[in-house]
mmCIF file of C-alpha atoms in Angstrom:
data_model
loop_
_atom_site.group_PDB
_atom_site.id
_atom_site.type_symbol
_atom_site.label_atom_id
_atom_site.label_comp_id
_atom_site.label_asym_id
_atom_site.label_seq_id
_atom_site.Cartn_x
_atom_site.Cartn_y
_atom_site.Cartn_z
ATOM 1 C CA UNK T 1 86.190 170.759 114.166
ATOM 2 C CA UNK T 2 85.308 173.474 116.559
ATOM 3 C CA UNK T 3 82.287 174.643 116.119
ATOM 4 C CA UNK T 4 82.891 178.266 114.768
ATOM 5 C CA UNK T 5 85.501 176.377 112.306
ATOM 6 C CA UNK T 6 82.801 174.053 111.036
ATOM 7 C CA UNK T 7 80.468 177.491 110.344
ATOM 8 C CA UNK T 8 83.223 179.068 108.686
ATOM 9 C CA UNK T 9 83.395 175.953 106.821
ATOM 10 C CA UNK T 10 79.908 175.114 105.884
ATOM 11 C CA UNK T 11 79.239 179.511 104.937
ATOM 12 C CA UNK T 12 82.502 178.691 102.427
ATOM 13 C CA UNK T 13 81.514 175.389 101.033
ATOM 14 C CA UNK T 14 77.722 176.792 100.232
ATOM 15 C CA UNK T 15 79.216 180.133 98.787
ATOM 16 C CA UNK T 16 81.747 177.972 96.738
ATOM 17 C CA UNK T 17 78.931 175.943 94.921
ATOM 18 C CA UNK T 18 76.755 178.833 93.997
ATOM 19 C CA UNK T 19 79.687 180.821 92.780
ATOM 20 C CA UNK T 20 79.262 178.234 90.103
ATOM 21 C CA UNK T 21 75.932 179.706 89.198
ATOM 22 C CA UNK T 22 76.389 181.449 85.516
ATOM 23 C CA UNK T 23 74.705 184.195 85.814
ATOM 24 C CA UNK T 24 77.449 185.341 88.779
ATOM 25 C CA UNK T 25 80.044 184.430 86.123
ATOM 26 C CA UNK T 26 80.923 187.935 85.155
ATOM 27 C CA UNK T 27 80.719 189.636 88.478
ATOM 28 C CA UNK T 28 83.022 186.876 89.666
ATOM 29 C CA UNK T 29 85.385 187.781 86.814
ATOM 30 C CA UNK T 30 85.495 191.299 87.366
ATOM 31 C CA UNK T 31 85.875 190.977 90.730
ATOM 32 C CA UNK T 32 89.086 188.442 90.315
ATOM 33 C CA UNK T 33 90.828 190.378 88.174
ATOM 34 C CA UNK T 34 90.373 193.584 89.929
ATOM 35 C CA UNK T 35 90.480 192.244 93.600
ATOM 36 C CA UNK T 36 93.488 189.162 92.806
ATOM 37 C CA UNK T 37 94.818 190.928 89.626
ATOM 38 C CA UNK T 38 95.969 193.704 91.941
ATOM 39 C CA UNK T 39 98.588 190.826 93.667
ATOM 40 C CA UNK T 40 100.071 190.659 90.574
ATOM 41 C CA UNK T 41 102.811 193.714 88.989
ATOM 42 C CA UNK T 42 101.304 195.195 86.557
ATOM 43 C CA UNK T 43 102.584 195.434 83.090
ATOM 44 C CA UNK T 44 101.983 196.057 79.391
ATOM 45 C CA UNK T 45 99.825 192.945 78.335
ATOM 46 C CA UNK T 46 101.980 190.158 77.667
ATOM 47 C CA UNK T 47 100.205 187.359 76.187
ATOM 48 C CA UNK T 48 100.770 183.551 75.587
ATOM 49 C CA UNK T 49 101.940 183.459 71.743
ATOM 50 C CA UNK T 50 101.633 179.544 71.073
ATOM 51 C CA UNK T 51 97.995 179.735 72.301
ATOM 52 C CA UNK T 52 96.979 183.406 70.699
ATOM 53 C CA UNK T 53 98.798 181.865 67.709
ATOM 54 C CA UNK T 54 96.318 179.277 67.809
ATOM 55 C CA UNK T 55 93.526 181.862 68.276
ATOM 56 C CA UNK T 56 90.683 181.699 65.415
ATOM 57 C CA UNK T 57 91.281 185.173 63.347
ATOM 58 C CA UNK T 58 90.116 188.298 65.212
ATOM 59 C CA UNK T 59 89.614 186.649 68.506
ATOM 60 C CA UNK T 60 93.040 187.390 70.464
ATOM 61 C CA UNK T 61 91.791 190.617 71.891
ATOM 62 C CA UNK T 62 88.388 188.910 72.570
ATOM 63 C CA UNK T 63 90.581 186.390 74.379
ATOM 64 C CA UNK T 64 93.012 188.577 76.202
ATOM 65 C CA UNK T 65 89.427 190.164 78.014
ATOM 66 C CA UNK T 66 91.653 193.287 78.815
ATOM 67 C CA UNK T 67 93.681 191.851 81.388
ATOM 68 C CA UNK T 68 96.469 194.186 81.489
ATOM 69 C CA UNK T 69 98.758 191.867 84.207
ATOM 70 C CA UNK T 70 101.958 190.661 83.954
ATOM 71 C CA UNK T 71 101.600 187.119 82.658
ATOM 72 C CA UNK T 72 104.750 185.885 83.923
ATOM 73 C CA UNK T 73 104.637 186.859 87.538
ATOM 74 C CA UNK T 74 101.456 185.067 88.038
ATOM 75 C CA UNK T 75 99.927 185.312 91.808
ATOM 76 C CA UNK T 76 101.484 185.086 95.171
ATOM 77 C CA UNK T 77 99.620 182.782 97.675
ATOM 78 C CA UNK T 78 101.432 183.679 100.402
ATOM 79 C CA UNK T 79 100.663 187.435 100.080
ATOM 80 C CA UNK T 80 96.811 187.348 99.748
ATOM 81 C CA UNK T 81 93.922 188.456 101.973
ATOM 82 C CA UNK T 82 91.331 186.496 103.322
ATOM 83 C CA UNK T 83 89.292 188.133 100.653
ATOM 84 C CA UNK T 84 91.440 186.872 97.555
ATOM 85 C CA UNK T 85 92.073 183.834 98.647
ATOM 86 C CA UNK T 86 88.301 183.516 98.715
ATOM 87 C CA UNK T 87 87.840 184.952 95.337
ATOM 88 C CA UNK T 88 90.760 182.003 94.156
ATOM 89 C CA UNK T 89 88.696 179.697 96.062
ATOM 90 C CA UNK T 90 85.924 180.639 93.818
ATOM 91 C CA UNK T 91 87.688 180.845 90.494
ATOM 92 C CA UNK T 92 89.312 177.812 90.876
ATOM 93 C CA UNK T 93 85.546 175.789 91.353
ATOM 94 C CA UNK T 94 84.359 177.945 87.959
ATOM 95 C CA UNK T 95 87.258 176.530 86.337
ATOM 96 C CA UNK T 96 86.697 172.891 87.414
ATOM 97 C CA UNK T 97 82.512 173.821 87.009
ATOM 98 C CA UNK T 98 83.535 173.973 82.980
ATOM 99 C CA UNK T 99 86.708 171.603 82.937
ATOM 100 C CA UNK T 100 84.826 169.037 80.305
ATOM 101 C CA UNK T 101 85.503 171.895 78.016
ATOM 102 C CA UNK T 102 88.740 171.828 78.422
ATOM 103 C CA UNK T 103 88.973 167.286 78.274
ATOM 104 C CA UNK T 104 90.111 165.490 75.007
ATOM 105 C CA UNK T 105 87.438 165.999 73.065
ATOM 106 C CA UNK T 106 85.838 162.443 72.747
ATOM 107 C CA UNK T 107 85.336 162.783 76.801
ATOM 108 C CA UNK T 108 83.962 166.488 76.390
ATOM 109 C CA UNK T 109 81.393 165.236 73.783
ATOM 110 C CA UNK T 110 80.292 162.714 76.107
ATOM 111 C CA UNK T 111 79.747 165.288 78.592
ATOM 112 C CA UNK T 112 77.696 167.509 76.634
ATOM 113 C CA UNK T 113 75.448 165.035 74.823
ATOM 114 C CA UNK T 114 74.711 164.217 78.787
ATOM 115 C CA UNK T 115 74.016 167.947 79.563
ATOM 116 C CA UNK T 116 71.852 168.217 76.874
ATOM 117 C CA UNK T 117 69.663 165.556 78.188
ATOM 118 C CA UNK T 118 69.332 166.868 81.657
ATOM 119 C CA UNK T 119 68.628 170.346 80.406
ATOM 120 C CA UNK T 120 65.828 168.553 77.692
ATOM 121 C CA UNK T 121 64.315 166.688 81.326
ATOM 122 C CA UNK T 122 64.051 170.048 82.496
ATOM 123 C CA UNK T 123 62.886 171.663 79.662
ATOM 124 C CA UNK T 124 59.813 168.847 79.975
ATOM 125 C CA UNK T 125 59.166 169.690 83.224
ATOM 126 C CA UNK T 126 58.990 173.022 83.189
ATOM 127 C CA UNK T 127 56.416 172.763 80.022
ATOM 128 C CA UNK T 128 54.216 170.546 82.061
ATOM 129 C CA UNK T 129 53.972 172.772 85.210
ATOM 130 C CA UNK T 130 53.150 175.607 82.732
ATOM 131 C CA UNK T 131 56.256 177.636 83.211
ATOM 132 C CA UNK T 132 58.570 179.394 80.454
ATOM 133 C CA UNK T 133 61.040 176.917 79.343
ATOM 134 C CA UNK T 134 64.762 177.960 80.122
ATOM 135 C CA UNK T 135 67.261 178.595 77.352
ATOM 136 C CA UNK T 136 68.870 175.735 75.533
ATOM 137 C CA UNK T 137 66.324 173.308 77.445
ATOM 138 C CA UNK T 138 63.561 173.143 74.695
ATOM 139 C CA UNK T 139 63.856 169.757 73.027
ATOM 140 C CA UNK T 140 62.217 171.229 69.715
ATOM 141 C CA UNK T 141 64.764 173.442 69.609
ATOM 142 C CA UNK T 142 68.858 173.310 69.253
ATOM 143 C CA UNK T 143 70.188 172.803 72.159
ATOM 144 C CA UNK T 144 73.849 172.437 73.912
ATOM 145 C CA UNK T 145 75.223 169.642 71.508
ATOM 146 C CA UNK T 146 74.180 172.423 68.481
ATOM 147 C CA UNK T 147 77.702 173.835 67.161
ATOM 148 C CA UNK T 148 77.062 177.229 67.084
ATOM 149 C CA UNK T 149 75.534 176.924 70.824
ATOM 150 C CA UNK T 150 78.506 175.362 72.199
ATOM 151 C CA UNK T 151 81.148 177.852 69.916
ATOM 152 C CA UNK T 152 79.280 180.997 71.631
ATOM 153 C CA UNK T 153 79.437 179.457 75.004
ATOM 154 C CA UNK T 154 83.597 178.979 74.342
ATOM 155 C CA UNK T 155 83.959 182.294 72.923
ATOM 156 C CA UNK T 156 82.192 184.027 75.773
ATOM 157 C CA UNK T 157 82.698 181.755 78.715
ATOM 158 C CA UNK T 158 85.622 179.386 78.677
ATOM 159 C CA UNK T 159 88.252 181.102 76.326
ATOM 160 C CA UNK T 160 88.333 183.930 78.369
ATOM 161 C CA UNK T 161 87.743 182.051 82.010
ATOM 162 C CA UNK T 162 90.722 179.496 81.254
ATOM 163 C CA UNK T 163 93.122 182.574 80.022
ATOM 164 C CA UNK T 164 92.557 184.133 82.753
ATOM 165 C CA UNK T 165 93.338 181.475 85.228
ATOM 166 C CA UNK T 166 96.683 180.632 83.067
ATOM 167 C CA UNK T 167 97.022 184.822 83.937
ATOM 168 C CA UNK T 168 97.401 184.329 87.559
ATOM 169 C CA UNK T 169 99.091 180.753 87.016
ATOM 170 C CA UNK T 170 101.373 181.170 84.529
ATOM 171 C CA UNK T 171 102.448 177.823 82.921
ATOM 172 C CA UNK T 172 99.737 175.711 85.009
ATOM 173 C CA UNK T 173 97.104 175.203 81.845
ATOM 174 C CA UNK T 174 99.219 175.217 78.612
ATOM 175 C CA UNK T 175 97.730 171.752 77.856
ATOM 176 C CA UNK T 176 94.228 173.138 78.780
ATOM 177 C CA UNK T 177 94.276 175.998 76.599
ATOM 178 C CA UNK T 178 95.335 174.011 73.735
ATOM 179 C CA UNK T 179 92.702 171.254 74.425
ATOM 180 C CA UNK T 180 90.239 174.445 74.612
ATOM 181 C CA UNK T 181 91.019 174.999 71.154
ATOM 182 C CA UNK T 182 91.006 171.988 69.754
ATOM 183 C CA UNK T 183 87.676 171.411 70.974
ATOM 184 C CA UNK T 184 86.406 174.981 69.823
ATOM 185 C CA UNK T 185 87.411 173.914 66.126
ATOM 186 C CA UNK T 186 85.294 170.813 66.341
ATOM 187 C CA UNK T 187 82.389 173.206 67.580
ATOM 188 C CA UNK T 188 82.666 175.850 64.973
ATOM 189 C CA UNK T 189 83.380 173.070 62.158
ATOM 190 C CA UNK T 190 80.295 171.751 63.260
ATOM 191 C CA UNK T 191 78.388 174.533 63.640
ATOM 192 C CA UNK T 192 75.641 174.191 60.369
ATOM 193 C CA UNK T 193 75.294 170.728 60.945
ATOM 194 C CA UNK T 194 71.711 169.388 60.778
ATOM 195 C CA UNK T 195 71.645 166.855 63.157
ATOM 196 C CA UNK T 196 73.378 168.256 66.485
ATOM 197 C CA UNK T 197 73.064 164.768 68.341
ATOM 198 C CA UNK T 198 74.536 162.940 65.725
ATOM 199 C CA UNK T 199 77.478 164.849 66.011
ATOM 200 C CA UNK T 200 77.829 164.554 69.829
ATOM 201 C CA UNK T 201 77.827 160.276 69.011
ATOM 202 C CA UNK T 202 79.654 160.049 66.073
ATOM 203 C CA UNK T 203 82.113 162.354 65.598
#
């Protein structure tokens, strides 16, 4: 590469990894669907019914995350700025950042018992050098396999993320959404249980 390509490069690469970081998540979103969302005609809200139909009660509006586009259209690639494109680049990695979520669930359970352990390691080390111990990393406490924790994180996070992505690619994640859901159920099923870890293993 030339060497102003391979600074372009490197500037994208590094913003593209800590677009990732969660607590961007929602300025991310905003900006995507007002920024991208603006590619797209805009029309009443016309939403998926075979995945709101398979929407826990009360949750379709929660779901929809008032995107008022026109679900069919979908995005044009060839008519975006360097800007959108940018802010695809980024949605796209948030997407794949939370994809286990969207896995059959055996493979997504297997992914979160091992995210539960690397935010317990944390949670040790940051006891031992005397610091506050992050959220969801405190081994005395429920953590990410817990089925309310992990219901709340869908609800918030990846309901509305991979809706929003089937928004501006209409047709490109009907399996994912209904994988989504599936795995939601399991969480929300599970949500009283006693013994979080168990679940993760044995279920």
């Amino acid at each position: 590469f030339a060497e102003d390509t391979r600074r372009l490069l490197r500037v994208t690469v590094i913003d593209l990894v800590l677009s990732t970081d969660m607590s961007r998540h929602f300025d991310i979103i905003t900006l995507v669907k007002s920024k991208v969302g603006s590619a797209i005609a805009r029309a009443p809200p016309r939403q998926s019914a075979s995945f709101l139909e398979s929407l826990p009660n009360g949750f379709s509006h929660r779901a929809s995350h008032d995107v008022h586009l026109d679900h069919k259209a979908g995005v044009d690639l060839n008519n975006l700025s360097a800007e959108q494109m940018h802010l695809i680049f980024q949605f796209a990695l948030k997407v794949a950042d939370i994809g286990h979520c969207m896995l059959r669930l055996d493979q997504h359970k297997f992914w979160v018992g091992n995210l539960e352990m690397e935010f317990f390691n944390q949670g040790d080390l940051e006891k031992e050098a005397g610091v506050p111990i992050s959220p969801l990393m405190d081994r005395t406490k429920p953590g990410p396999t817990n089925g309310s924790n992990q219901a709340g994180f869908f609800e918030v996070i990846v309901v509305p993320t991979i809706f929003l992505w089937q928004t501006l690619f209409p047709g490109s994640a009907n399996q994912l959404q209904q994988q989504t859901m599936i795995n939601l159920r399991f969480w929300k099923n599970n949500a009283c249980s006693d013994h979080q870890s168990d679940v993760v293993s044995n279920s």
